[in-house]
Coordinates of C-alpha atoms and ligand atoms in Angstrom, one line a residue:
M1 CA 78.8 91.9 89.5
C2 CA 76.0 91.6 92.1
G3 CA 77.2 92.0 95.6
I4 CA 75.4 90.6 98.7
V5 CA 75.8 91.6 102.3
A6 CA 73.6 90.3 105.1
L7 CA 73.8 90.9 108.8
V8 CA 72.3 89.5 112.0
G9 CA 73.4 90.9 115.3
S10 CA 72.6 93.4 118.0
R11 CA 73.5 96.7 116.3
E12 CA 71.5 98.7 113.8
A13 CA 72.0 96.7 110.6
S14 CA 71.6 99.4 107.9
P15 CA 74.9 101.3 108.5
I16 CA 76.9 98.1 108.6
L17 CA 75.2 96.8 105.4
L18 CA 75.9 100.1 103.6
E19 CA 79.5 99.9 104.7
G20 CA 79.7 96.4 103.3
L21 CA 78.0 97.4 100.1
K22 CA 80.5 100.3 99.7
K23 CA 83.4 97.8 99.9
L24 CA 81.7 95.7 97.2
E25 CA 81.2 98.7 94.9
Y26 CA 84.3 97.9 92.9
R27 CA 82.6 94.7 91.7
G28 CA 80.4 96.8 89.4
Y29 CA 76.7 97.5 89.8
D30 CA 73.9 99.7 88.5
S31 CA 71.4 99.8 91.4
A32 CA 71.4 99.0 95.1
G33 CA 69.0 98.2 97.9
L34 CA 68.6 96.8 101.4
A35 CA 65.8 95.5 103.6
T36 CA 65.8 95.3 107.4
I37 CA 63.3 93.8 109.9
S38 CA 62.3 95.8 113.0
T39 CA 60.1 94.5 115.8
K40 CA 59.5 97.9 117.4
G41 CA 55.9 98.0 118.7
S42 CA 55.3 94.3 118.4
S43 CA 56.7 91.4 120.4
D44 CA 57.6 88.5 118.0
R45 CA 56.7 89.7 114.5
G46 CA 58.5 92.4 112.7
F47 CA 58.0 94.6 109.7
I48 CA 60.2 94.9 106.7
T49 CA 61.7 98.3 105.6
C50 CA 62.9 98.0 102.0
K51 CA 64.8 100.8 100.2
K52 CA 66.1 100.6 96.7
A53 CA 67.7 103.1 94.4
K54 CA 69.0 103.2 90.8
G55 CA 72.6 104.1 90.1
K56 CA 75.3 104.6 92.7
L57 CA 75.2 103.7 96.3
V58 CA 75.0 107.4 97.2
N59 CA 71.4 107.4 96.0
L60 CA 70.5 104.7 98.4
L61 CA 72.3 106.5 101.1
N62 CA 70.3 109.6 100.4
L63 CA 67.0 107.6 100.7
L64 CA 68.1 106.1 103.9
S65 CA 69.2 109.4 105.4
K66 CA 65.6 110.6 105.0
D67 CA 63.6 107.6 106.4
G68 CA 66.2 105.1 107.8
A69 CA 65.7 101.4 107.9
P70 CA 65.4 100.2 111.5
G71 CA 66.4 96.7 112.7
N72 CA 69.3 94.5 113.8
I73 CA 68.9 92.2 110.9
G74 CA 69.1 93.0 107.2
I75 CA 70.1 92.1 103.7
G76 CA 71.7 94.4 101.2
H77 CA 72.6 94.1 97.5
T78 CA 74.3 95.9 94.6
R79 CA 72.8 94.7 91.4
W80 CA 74.4 94.2 88.0
A81 CA 71.5 93.9 85.6
T82 CA 71.0 90.5 83.9
H83 CA 67.2 90.0 83.8
G84 CA 65.5 93.4 83.5
K85 CA 66.9 96.9 83.1
P86 CA 68.6 98.8 85.9
E87 CA 65.5 100.2 87.4
V88 CA 64.3 100.6 91.0
R89 CA 61.6 97.9 90.5
N90 CA 64.3 95.4 89.4
A91 CA 66.7 96.3 92.2
H92 CA 67.0 93.8 95.1
P93 CA 65.8 93.0 97.7
H94 CA 62.6 91.4 96.2
L95 CA 59.6 90.7 98.4
D96 CA 56.7 88.3 98.4
S97 CA 53.2 89.6 97.8
S98 CA 52.5 90.2 101.5
D99 CA 55.9 91.9 102.1
Q100 CA 56.8 89.3 104.7
V101 CA 59.8 87.7 103.0
A102 CA 62.7 89.5 101.5
V103 CA 65.5 88.0 99.3
V104 CA 68.7 89.2 97.7
Q105 CA 70.4 87.0 95.1
N106 CA 73.5 86.9 93.0
G107 CA 73.5 84.4 90.1
I108 CA 71.0 83.3 87.4
I109 CA 68.0 81.2 88.0
E110 CA 67.8 79.5 84.6
N111 CA 64.3 78.0 85.1
Y112 CA 62.7 81.1 86.4
T113 CA 60.4 81.5 83.4
L114 CA 58.6 78.2 84.2
L115 CA 58.5 79.0 87.9
R116 CA 57.1 82.5 87.2
E117 CA 54.4 81.2 84.9
K118 CA 53.3 78.6 87.5
L119 CA 53.1 81.3 90.2
Q120 CA 51.3 83.7 87.9
K121 CA 48.7 81.0 87.2
Q122 CA 48.2 80.9 91.0
G123 CA 47.4 84.6 90.9
I124 CA 50.8 86.0 92.0
R125 CA 51.5 89.5 90.5
F126 CA 55.2 90.2 89.7
V127 CA 56.5 93.7 90.0
S128 CA 60.0 93.1 88.4
D129 CA 61.5 91.5 85.4
T130 CA 64.1 89.6 87.4
D131 CA 64.7 86.0 87.7
T132 CA 65.1 86.5 91.5
E133 CA 61.5 87.5 92.3
V134 CA 60.2 84.0 92.0
I135 CA 62.2 83.1 95.1
P136 CA 60.4 85.2 97.8
H137 CA 57.0 84.1 96.3
L138 CA 58.0 80.4 96.4
I139 CA 59.3 80.7 99.9
S140 CA 56.1 82.4 101.0
E141 CA 54.1 79.7 99.4
A142 CA 56.2 77.0 101.2
L143 CA 55.8 78.8 104.5
T144 CA 52.1 78.9 104.3
R145 CA 52.0 75.1 103.8
L146 CA 54.6 74.4 106.5
K147 CA 52.5 76.5 108.9
Q148 CA 49.5 74.4 108.1
E149 CA 51.5 71.3 108.7
G150 CA 52.6 72.7 112.1
V151 CA 56.4 72.6 111.9
A152 CA 57.9 73.2 115.4
S153 CA 59.7 76.5 115.4
K154 CA 59.4 79.5 113.0
G155 CA 63.2 79.4 112.5
E156 CA 63.0 75.8 111.4
M157 CA 60.0 76.6 109.2
L158 CA 62.0 79.3 107.3
F159 CA 65.0 77.0 107.0
L160 CA 62.8 74.2 105.6
A161 CA 61.0 76.6 103.2
V162 CA 64.2 77.9 101.8
R163 CA 65.7 74.4 101.4
E164 CA 62.6 73.3 99.6
V165 CA 62.7 76.2 97.2
L166 CA 66.4 75.7 96.5
N167 CA 65.6 72.3 95.3
L168 CA 63.3 73.9 92.6
L169 CA 66.0 76.2 91.3
Q170 CA 68.3 75.5 88.4
G171 CA 71.4 77.6 87.8
S172 CA 73.7 79.5 90.0
Y173 CA 72.9 81.5 93.1
A174 CA 74.1 83.0 96.3
L175 CA 71.2 84.4 98.3
A176 CA 70.1 85.7 101.7
V177 CA 66.6 85.6 103.1
I178 CA 64.7 87.2 106.0
W179 CA 61.2 86.8 107.2
T180 CA 59.1 89.1 109.4
E181 CA 58.1 86.2 111.7
T182 CA 61.7 85.3 112.5
P183 CA 63.2 88.7 113.2
D184 CA 66.4 87.2 114.4
V185 CA 67.0 84.5 111.8
L186 CA 68.9 85.0 108.6
I187 CA 69.2 82.2 106.0
V188 CA 71.9 82.2 103.4
A189 CA 72.7 79.7 100.7
K190 CA 74.9 79.3 97.7
N191 CA 75.5 77.2 94.5
K192 CA 78.2 78.2 92.0
A193 CA 78.3 81.8 93.2
P194 CA 80.4 82.9 96.1
L195 CA 79.2 83.6 99.7
L196 CA 81.2 83.9 102.9
I197 CA 80.2 84.2 106.5
G198 CA 82.2 86.6 108.8
F199 CA 82.2 85.9 112.5
T200 CA 82.3 88.2 115.5
Q201 CA 80.8 87.9 119.0
G202 CA 77.0 87.8 118.6
E203 CA 77.1 89.3 115.1
F204 CA 77.5 87.6 111.7
L205 CA 78.0 89.3 108.4
C206 CA 77.6 87.4 105.1
A207 CA 79.1 88.7 101.9
S208 CA 80.0 87.9 98.3
D209 CA 83.6 88.5 98.9
S210 CA 86.1 89.1 101.7
T211 CA 86.7 92.8 101.0
A212 CA 83.3 93.4 102.6
F213 CA 84.7 92.2 106.0
A214 CA 87.5 94.8 106.3
G215 CA 87.0 96.5 109.6
F216 CA 84.4 93.9 110.7
T217 CA 86.2 90.7 111.1
K218 CA 89.1 88.6 109.8
T219 CA 87.4 85.3 110.8
V220 CA 85.6 83.9 107.8
L221 CA 84.0 80.7 106.6
P222 CA 83.1 80.3 102.9
L223 CA 80.0 78.3 102.2
E224 CA 80.3 75.3 99.8
D225 CA 78.0 74.7 96.9
K226 CA 74.5 73.6 97.8
E227 CA 75.0 74.5 101.5
L228 CA 72.6 76.6 103.5
A229 CA 73.3 78.4 106.8
L230 CA 71.0 79.5 109.5
L231 CA 72.3 82.5 111.4
T232 CA 71.0 84.0 114.6
P233 CA 72.8 86.3 117.1
L234 CA 73.5 83.0 119.0
G235 CA 75.5 81.3 116.3
V236 CA 75.7 79.8 112.8
E237 CA 74.5 76.4 111.7
I238 CA 75.5 75.0 108.3
Y239 CA 73.7 72.3 106.5
D240 CA 74.0 70.4 103.2
S241 CA 71.2 70.2 100.8
E242 CA 69.9 67.1 102.5
G243 CA 69.6 68.9 105.8
K244 CA 72.7 67.2 107.3
R245 CA 74.6 69.5 109.7
Q246 CA 78.1 70.4 108.6
Y247 CA 80.9 71.2 111.0
R248 CA 83.8 73.4 109.7
K249 CA 86.0 75.9 111.4
P250 CA 86.3 79.4 110.1
S251 CA 89.7 80.6 109.0
L252 CA 91.6 83.8 109.2
I253 CA 91.8 86.0 106.1
V254 CA 95.4 86.3 105.2
G255 CA 97.1 89.6 104.4
S256 CA 96.8 93.0 106.0
E257 CA 93.6 94.8 106.0
K258 CA 94.5 97.7 103.7
N259 CA 92.2 100.7 103.4
I260 CA 90.7 100.9 100.0
D261 CA 91.6 104.5 99.1
K262 CA 92.9 106.3 96.0
G263 CA 95.6 108.2 97.9
Q264 CA 96.8 111.1 95.8
F265 CA 95.4 109.6 92.6
R266 CA 92.3 110.7 90.7
H267 CA 91.3 107.1 89.9
F268 CA 92.1 103.7 91.3
M269 CA 93.2 102.6 87.8
L270 CA 96.0 105.2 87.7
K271 CA 97.0 104.2 91.3
E272 CA 97.1 100.6 90.3
I273 CA 99.2 101.3 87.2
Y274 CA 101.6 103.1 89.5
E275 CA 101.7 100.0 91.8
Q276 CA 103.1 97.7 89.1
P277 CA 106.8 98.2 90.0
E278 CA 105.9 97.0 93.5
T279 CA 103.9 94.1 92.2
A280 CA 107.0 93.0 90.2
E281 CA 109.4 93.7 93.0
Q282 CA 107.4 91.5 95.4
W283 CA 107.0 88.8 92.9
I284 CA 110.7 88.7 92.3
A285 CA 111.4 88.6 96.1
R286 CA 109.0 85.7 96.5
F287 CA 109.7 83.6 93.5
L288 CA 113.1 84.6 92.1
P289 CA 115.4 84.9 95.1
D290 CA 119.1 84.6 94.5
K291 CA 121.0 81.3 94.7
L292 CA 118.3 78.9 93.6
P293 CA 119.5 75.7 91.9
T294 CA 119.7 76.0 88.1
S295 CA 117.5 72.9 87.8
S296 CA 114.8 74.6 89.8
P297 CA 115.2 78.4 89.4
I298 CA 111.8 79.5 90.5
A299 CA 110.6 79.2 94.1
F300 CA 107.2 77.6 93.4
P301 CA 105.9 75.3 96.1
F302 CA 104.7 72.6 93.8
K303 CA 105.4 68.9 93.8
D304 CA 107.2 67.3 91.0
S305 CA 104.0 65.6 89.8
L306 CA 102.8 69.0 88.5
Y307 CA 105.6 69.1 85.9
D308 CA 106.5 65.5 85.4
S309 CA 105.8 63.9 82.0
I310 CA 103.7 66.9 80.9
E311 CA 103.4 66.9 77.1
A312 CA 101.1 69.9 76.6
V313 CA 99.4 72.7 78.4
Q314 CA 95.8 74.0 78.1
I315 CA 94.9 77.3 79.7
L316 CA 91.3 78.4 80.5
A317 CA 90.6 82.1 81.1
C318 CA 88.4 85.1 80.2
G319 CA 89.1 88.7 79.2
T320 CA 92.4 90.2 80.3
S321 CA 93.3 86.9 82.1
R322 CA 93.1 85.2 78.7
H323 CA 95.5 87.8 77.2
A324 CA 98.0 87.0 80.0
A325 CA 97.4 83.3 79.2
M326 CA 98.2 84.0 75.5
V327 CA 101.6 85.5 76.5
G328 CA 102.0 82.5 78.8
A329 CA 101.2 80.0 76.0
Y330 CA 103.7 81.8 73.7
L331 CA 106.4 81.5 76.4
L332 CA 105.5 77.9 77.2
E333 CA 105.8 76.9 73.6
Q334 CA 108.6 79.0 72.3
F335 CA 110.8 79.2 75.5
S336 CA 109.9 75.9 77.2
G337 CA 109.0 73.8 74.2
L338 CA 105.6 72.6 75.4
P339 CA 102.6 72.8 73.0
S340 CA 100.1 75.1 74.6
T341 CA 96.6 76.2 73.8
V342 CA 94.5 79.0 75.3
F343 CA 90.7 78.6 75.5
F344 CA 88.0 81.1 76.2
A345 CA 86.7 79.4 79.4
S346 CA 83.1 80.1 78.2
E347 CA 83.7 78.2 75.0
F348 CA 85.7 75.4 76.5
R349 CA 82.7 74.5 78.8
Y350 CA 80.6 73.4 75.8
A351 CA 83.2 72.4 73.2
P352 CA 86.3 71.0 74.9
P353 CA 88.9 69.3 72.7
P354 CA 89.2 65.5 72.8
L355 CA 90.9 64.3 75.9
A356 CA 94.6 63.7 75.6
P357 CA 96.9 62.3 78.3
N358 CA 99.6 64.2 80.2
I359 CA 98.1 67.7 80.0
L360 CA 98.7 70.4 82.4
T361 CA 95.5 72.4 82.8
I362 CA 95.8 76.0 84.0
G363 CA 92.9 78.3 85.1
V364 CA 93.7 82.0 85.2
T365 CA 91.4 84.4 87.0
Q366 CA 92.5 87.4 89.0
S367 CA 89.2 87.5 91.1
G368 CA 89.2 83.7 91.4
E369 CA 85.4 83.9 91.0
T370 CA 84.8 84.1 87.3
A371 CA 82.0 81.6 86.8
D372 CA 83.0 80.5 83.3
T373 CA 86.6 79.8 84.4
L374 CA 85.6 77.9 87.5
A375 CA 83.0 75.9 85.6
A376 CA 85.4 75.0 82.8
L377 CA 87.9 73.8 85.4
M378 CA 85.2 71.8 87.2
M379 CA 84.0 70.3 83.9
E380 CA 87.5 69.3 83.0
S381 CA 88.1 67.7 86.3
E382 CA 84.8 65.7 86.0
R383 CA 85.5 64.5 82.5
R384 CA 89.0 63.5 83.4
S385 CA 87.8 61.6 86.5
T386 CA 85.5 59.5 84.3
L387 CA 88.7 58.4 82.4
K388 CA 90.3 57.6 85.7
D389 CA 93.0 60.3 85.1
D390 CA 94.3 60.1 88.7
L391 CA 96.9 62.7 88.0
F392 CA 94.5 65.4 87.0
S393 CA 94.2 67.0 90.4
S394 CA 98.0 67.2 90.7
R395 CA 98.2 68.5 87.1
V396 CA 95.9 71.5 87.5
L397 CA 97.1 74.9 88.4
G398 CA 95.3 78.1 89.3
I399 CA 96.7 81.6 88.9
T400 CA 94.8 84.2 91.0
N401 CA 95.2 87.4 92.9
R402 CA 92.6 86.3 95.6
I403 CA 94.0 83.5 97.7
E404 CA 90.7 83.2 99.6
S405 CA 88.7 82.9 96.4
S406 CA 86.6 80.0 95.0
L407 CA 89.4 79.1 92.6
A408 CA 91.9 78.7 95.5
R409 CA 89.5 76.4 97.2
Q410 CA 88.8 74.4 94.0
V411 CA 92.4 73.9 92.9
T412 CA 95.3 72.6 95.1
N413 CA 98.2 74.1 93.1
I414 CA 97.9 77.9 93.2
I415 CA 100.1 80.7 92.1
D416 CA 99.1 83.7 94.2
I417 CA 100.2 86.7 92.2
G418 CA 100.0 88.9 95.3
A419 CA 99.2 92.1 93.6
G420 CA 97.0 93.4 96.4
L421 CA 93.3 94.2 95.9
E422 CA 92.6 95.7 92.5
V423 CA 89.7 98.1 92.7
G424 CA 89.5 99.5 89.1
V425 CA 87.4 97.3 86.9
A426 CA 90.1 97.5 84.2
A427 CA 92.8 95.0 85.2
T428 CA 96.3 96.5 85.2
K429 CA 98.5 95.3 88.0
T430 CA 96.9 91.9 88.1
F431 CA 97.6 91.5 84.4
L432 CA 101.3 92.1 85.1
G433 CA 101.1 89.7 88.0
Q434 CA 99.6 87.0 85.8
L435 CA 102.3 87.6 83.2
L436 CA 104.9 87.2 85.8
A437 CA 103.3 83.9 87.0
F438 CA 103.7 82.6 83.4
Y439 CA 107.3 83.7 83.2
G440 CA 108.0 81.7 86.3
L441 CA 106.2 78.7 85.0
A442 CA 107.9 78.8 81.6
I443 CA 111.3 79.2 83.1
M444 CA 110.7 76.4 85.6
I445 CA 109.5 74.0 82.9
A446 CA 112.3 75.0 80.5
A447 CA 114.9 74.4 83.2
R448 CA 113.4 71.0 84.3
N449 CA 113.0 69.8 80.7
K450 CA 116.4 71.2 79.7
N451 CA 114.8 72.9 76.8
R452 CA 117.0 76.0 77.5
S453 CA 120.7 76.2 78.4
I454 CA 121.7 77.3 81.9
Q455 CA 122.9 80.5 80.4
E456 CA 119.6 81.2 78.8
I457 CA 117.7 80.5 82.0
N458 CA 120.1 82.8 83.9
D459 CA 119.8 85.5 81.3
I460 CA 116.0 85.7 81.5
C461 CA 116.0 85.5 85.3
E462 CA 118.5 88.4 85.5
E463 CA 116.5 90.4 83.0
L464 CA 113.3 89.8 85.0
K465 CA 115.1 91.3 88.1
L466 CA 115.5 94.5 86.2
V467 CA 111.8 94.8 85.4
P468 CA 110.7 96.8 88.5
N469 CA 113.1 99.6 87.7
Y470 CA 112.2 99.6 84.0
L471 CA 108.5 99.8 85.1
R472 CA 109.2 102.7 87.4
D473 CA 110.9 104.7 84.7
L474 CA 108.4 103.9 82.1
I475 CA 105.4 104.9 84.2
N476 CA 107.0 108.1 85.4
N477 CA 108.0 109.1 81.8
H478 CA 104.9 108.0 80.0
N479 CA 102.3 109.4 82.3
K480 CA 102.8 112.9 81.0
L481 CA 103.5 111.7 77.5
T482 CA 100.4 109.7 77.2
E483 CA 98.3 112.4 78.9
K484 CA 99.4 114.9 76.2
L485 CA 98.8 112.4 73.4
A486 CA 95.4 111.4 74.7
Y487 CA 94.0 114.9 73.9
Q488 CA 94.2 114.1 70.2
F489 CA 92.0 111.0 70.6
V490 CA 89.3 112.1 72.9
N491 CA 86.8 112.2 70.0
T492 CA 88.2 109.2 68.1
K493 CA 85.7 106.5 67.1
D494 CA 87.9 103.6 66.2
V495 CA 91.5 102.6 67.1
I496 CA 93.6 99.7 65.7
F497 CA 96.3 98.0 67.8
L498 CA 98.9 95.9 66.0
G499 CA 101.3 93.4 67.5
R500 CA 103.0 90.2 66.5
G501 CA 104.4 87.2 68.3
I502 CA 104.7 87.6 72.0
N503 CA 103.2 91.1 71.7
Y504 CA 100.1 90.2 69.8
P505 CA 98.2 89.5 73.1
I506 CA 99.4 92.9 74.2
A507 CA 97.6 94.4 71.2
L508 CA 94.5 92.5 72.2
E509 CA 94.8 93.7 75.8
A510 CA 95.4 97.3 74.8
A511 CA 92.2 97.2 72.6
L512 CA 90.2 95.7 75.5
K513 CA 91.5 98.3 77.9
L514 CA 90.6 101.2 75.6
K515 CA 87.1 99.7 74.9
E516 CA 86.1 99.0 78.4
I517 CA 87.0 102.4 79.9
S518 CA 86.7 104.9 77.1
Y519 CA 83.8 103.2 75.1
I520 CA 85.9 103.8 71.9
H521 CA 85.7 100.9 69.5
A522 CA 89.1 99.2 69.3
E523 CA 90.6 96.1 67.7
G524 CA 93.8 94.3 68.4
L525 CA 95.2 92.4 65.4
P526 CA 98.3 90.4 64.6
A527 CA 100.0 93.0 62.4
G528 CA 100.3 90.6 59.5
E529 CA 96.5 90.1 59.3
M530 CA 95.7 93.7 58.7
K531 CA 96.0 93.4 55.0
H532 CA 93.5 90.5 54.9
G533 CA 90.5 92.8 55.6
P534 CA 90.8 95.3 58.5
I535 CA 93.0 97.6 56.3
A536 CA 89.7 98.6 54.6
L537 CA 88.8 100.5 57.8
L538 CA 91.8 102.8 57.7
D539 CA 91.8 106.5 56.9
H540 CA 93.1 109.6 58.6
K541 CA 90.5 109.3 61.4
V542 CA 91.6 105.8 62.5
P543 CA 94.8 105.8 64.6
V544 CA 97.0 102.7 64.4
I545 CA 99.0 101.9 67.4
S546 CA 101.8 99.5 66.7
I547 CA 104.0 97.5 69.1
A548 CA 107.4 96.9 67.6
T549 CA 110.1 95.4 69.7
H550 CA 113.5 94.1 68.7
G551 CA 113.2 90.4 67.8
V552 CA 112.1 88.0 65.2
V553 CA 109.2 90.1 63.9
F554 CA 110.6 93.7 64.4
E555 CA 111.0 94.5 60.7
K556 CA 107.8 92.8 59.8
V557 CA 105.8 94.9 62.3
L558 CA 107.4 98.0 60.9
S559 CA 106.4 97.1 57.4
N560 CA 102.9 96.5 58.5
A561 CA 102.9 99.9 60.2
Q562 CA 104.1 101.4 56.9
E563 CA 101.1 99.9 55.1
A564 CA 98.9 101.8 57.6
K565 CA 100.8 105.0 57.2
A566 CA 100.3 104.8 53.4
R567 CA 96.5 104.9 54.1
N568 CA 96.9 108.2 56.0
A569 CA 96.4 106.5 59.4
C570 CA 98.0 108.4 62.3
L571 CA 100.7 106.1 63.5
I572 CA 101.8 105.6 67.1
G573 CA 104.7 103.3 68.0
I574 CA 105.4 101.5 71.2
A575 CA 109.0 100.8 70.3
P576 CA 112.6 101.5 71.3
E577 CA 114.0 104.8 70.0
S578 CA 116.0 104.1 66.8
A579 CA 116.4 105.2 63.2
E580 CA 113.8 102.6 62.1
T581 CA 111.2 103.8 64.6
Q582 CA 111.2 107.3 63.3
I583 CA 108.4 106.2 60.9
F584 CA 105.9 106.8 63.7
D585 CA 104.0 110.1 64.0
H586 CA 104.3 109.6 67.8
L587 CA 106.6 107.3 69.6
L588 CA 106.0 106.0 73.1
P589 CA 109.5 104.7 73.7
I590 CA 110.3 101.6 75.6
P591 CA 113.8 100.4 76.7
K592 CA 115.7 97.9 74.5
V593 CA 115.1 94.6 76.2
S594 CA 115.0 91.0 75.0
E595 CA 111.8 90.2 73.1
W596 CA 111.0 87.6 75.8
I597 CA 110.4 90.1 78.5
S598 CA 109.1 93.0 76.3
P599 CA 105.3 92.4 77.0
L600 CA 105.9 93.3 80.6
L601 CA 107.0 96.8 79.4
T602 CA 105.0 97.4 76.2
V603 CA 101.7 97.1 78.1
I604 CA 102.5 100.1 80.3
P605 CA 102.2 103.0 77.8
L606 CA 99.1 101.3 76.4
Q607 CA 97.4 101.2 79.9
L608 CA 98.3 104.8 80.5
L609 CA 97.1 106.0 77.1
S610 CA 93.7 104.2 77.6
Y611 CA 93.5 105.7 81.0
H612 CA 94.1 109.3 79.9
I613 CA 91.7 109.0 77.0
A614 CA 88.9 107.8 79.2
A615 CA 89.7 110.3 82.0
Q616 CA 89.8 113.2 79.5
R617 CA 86.4 112.0 78.1
G618 CA 85.1 112.5 81.7
L619 CA 84.1 108.9 82.1
D620 CA 83.8 106.7 85.2
V621 CA 87.2 105.1 84.7
D622 CA 87.1 102.8 87.7
Q623 CA 83.5 101.6 87.2
P624 CA 82.8 101.7 83.5
R625 CA 79.2 101.2 82.4
N626 CA 77.9 97.7 82.2
L627 CA 81.1 96.1 83.5
A628 CA 81.7 94.1 86.7
K629 CA 85.0 93.3 88.4
S630 CA 83.9 89.8 89.4
V631 CA 81.9 88.1 86.7
T632 CA 80.1 85.5 88.8
V633 CA 77.4 84.5 86.3
E634 CA 77.7 82.6 83.1
Ligands
AGP1 C1 89.7 93.3 82.6 O1 90.1 94.6 82.4 C2 88.3 93.0 82.4 N1 87.5 93.8 83.3 C3 87.8 91.6 82.3 O2 88.1 91.3 81.0 C4 88.4 90.5 83.2 O3 89.7 90.3 82.9 C5 87.6 89.2 83.0 O4 86.3 89.4 83.4 C6 88.2 88.1 83.7 O5 88.2 88.3 85.1 P1 89.1 87.4 86.1 O6 90.5 87.6 85.8 O7 88.6 87.9 87.5 O8 88.7 86.0 85.8

């Protein structure tokens, strides 16, 4: 989703802005732009150079290599279209009518239509279809008035103008503003969209997420909602919406600053699929070390209050994270004996269930920035506080891959899945990390509640320790197998994935993976539901991919697969090799493991198959059209 970078300092801004934008590319975007202010040839007033290009960053780079964008201050943006098509005129930065104020924004200004109409009545001509364009015009209008009122300094004038305009905006935003009359002042602000300030000596970089700071600084301060910051080469001042100065220390970004590169792989997605054994290995080393007490077999750092007297679990998530949550809910119910419900975070926000006591609420988001998930958690916290549910804050848990994210600041109890930065828009290793987090939680709760015997707890823990090796073998064996199989499906239009029980969410996840990177229509179904309608879709052109692992529904899934075969569907099995699984036209074999841990393995051939189909279709696997890695708007 949109990425912001903004710089004030003493070096040429545009190369640093471009570098920052490059590091935010993985978030997903369809146009890019930047604006700088230079004072060359004039003493106190500068001029804005604004460059924008449709498509990839390289187009902006080409524009800049011709004409450049001089100045030590600037704002940059990668845009993921919401209001208005991905065209140059809709790309950010947006300027006021006199080209004196430039703004980049990430979020949605919900009342922009009213604001736009008002400005149009005053004679303002809009050049874009965006919600953002109202902002520079409103700031410009406020500046004109403040000038007449004779506010002391220009910097203060810009600060007051932005603050005034923010009070008019409804919705979510992170934004950065520059003005030609203050060529060394950068104003940034945020509300319900992320924005961080990175500090070095005499130079400050603001960005939508911490990846943009790699190579620049590790000292970072996240802005809180409704805060504004005034940055000059001399320092940073932070204020709340009332104009009260805020004092907070920046902190160090944890973790090593790894280079974002694909290594020997053609795409990040394939690299990240290959990183999954390591993700599992590290998870086991952190949370499942040997010799933990049987009453507390997982090394989670949480207080007893997180688990005590919990009667049910509700999980809020979107997309792939929701699929991980569904496996989690299955484990929490079937293994740990706790009623568990998964909600689309976006639905929960406006239709939550009636409040019930003693609920553990879990928010799952790999990016830690998904607006719907954060807002759903916030809403839940607010409605529980009205009921004086004092235990809510200790009974809320976040599962994320980004420990420096908004989720990690919003929620005290965090499971950091520690999968390392995932660049491919299609989640793979973070999905595995989320699954593992749920295994840990389910085992912990089952042990504490004595819902499972010591033997059962030990068995699942021991089996989990074998997962990295299983994954290694699976990935090595299936990469070639799936690459070969993918050729057959390059021109396929529809695919059906079937799963049951704990593997039903894996069927959903497989369908999502295939859709998002190959643009092939795919549906994931509980295998038993096929005969209630979807079976009408089947013919020889629709492959059916069926997940059949040993356990309570093994034979049932095979019968459902037979029903598809009888309709001439090409049948692919994700199943252990056995006499029964010979019914499949193609088998992607998985080892014989307990049904409990099977989702950790069944997902692998499905990720690889989607990857190879998309790659063979020649598509942009890592940055599929229309998608964003971090969905920071509602
Ligand atoms: C995953 O492949 C998707 N790109 C998408 O569904 C994603 O899982 C969803 O947007 C939620 O993201 P989050 O985990 O960062 O909250």
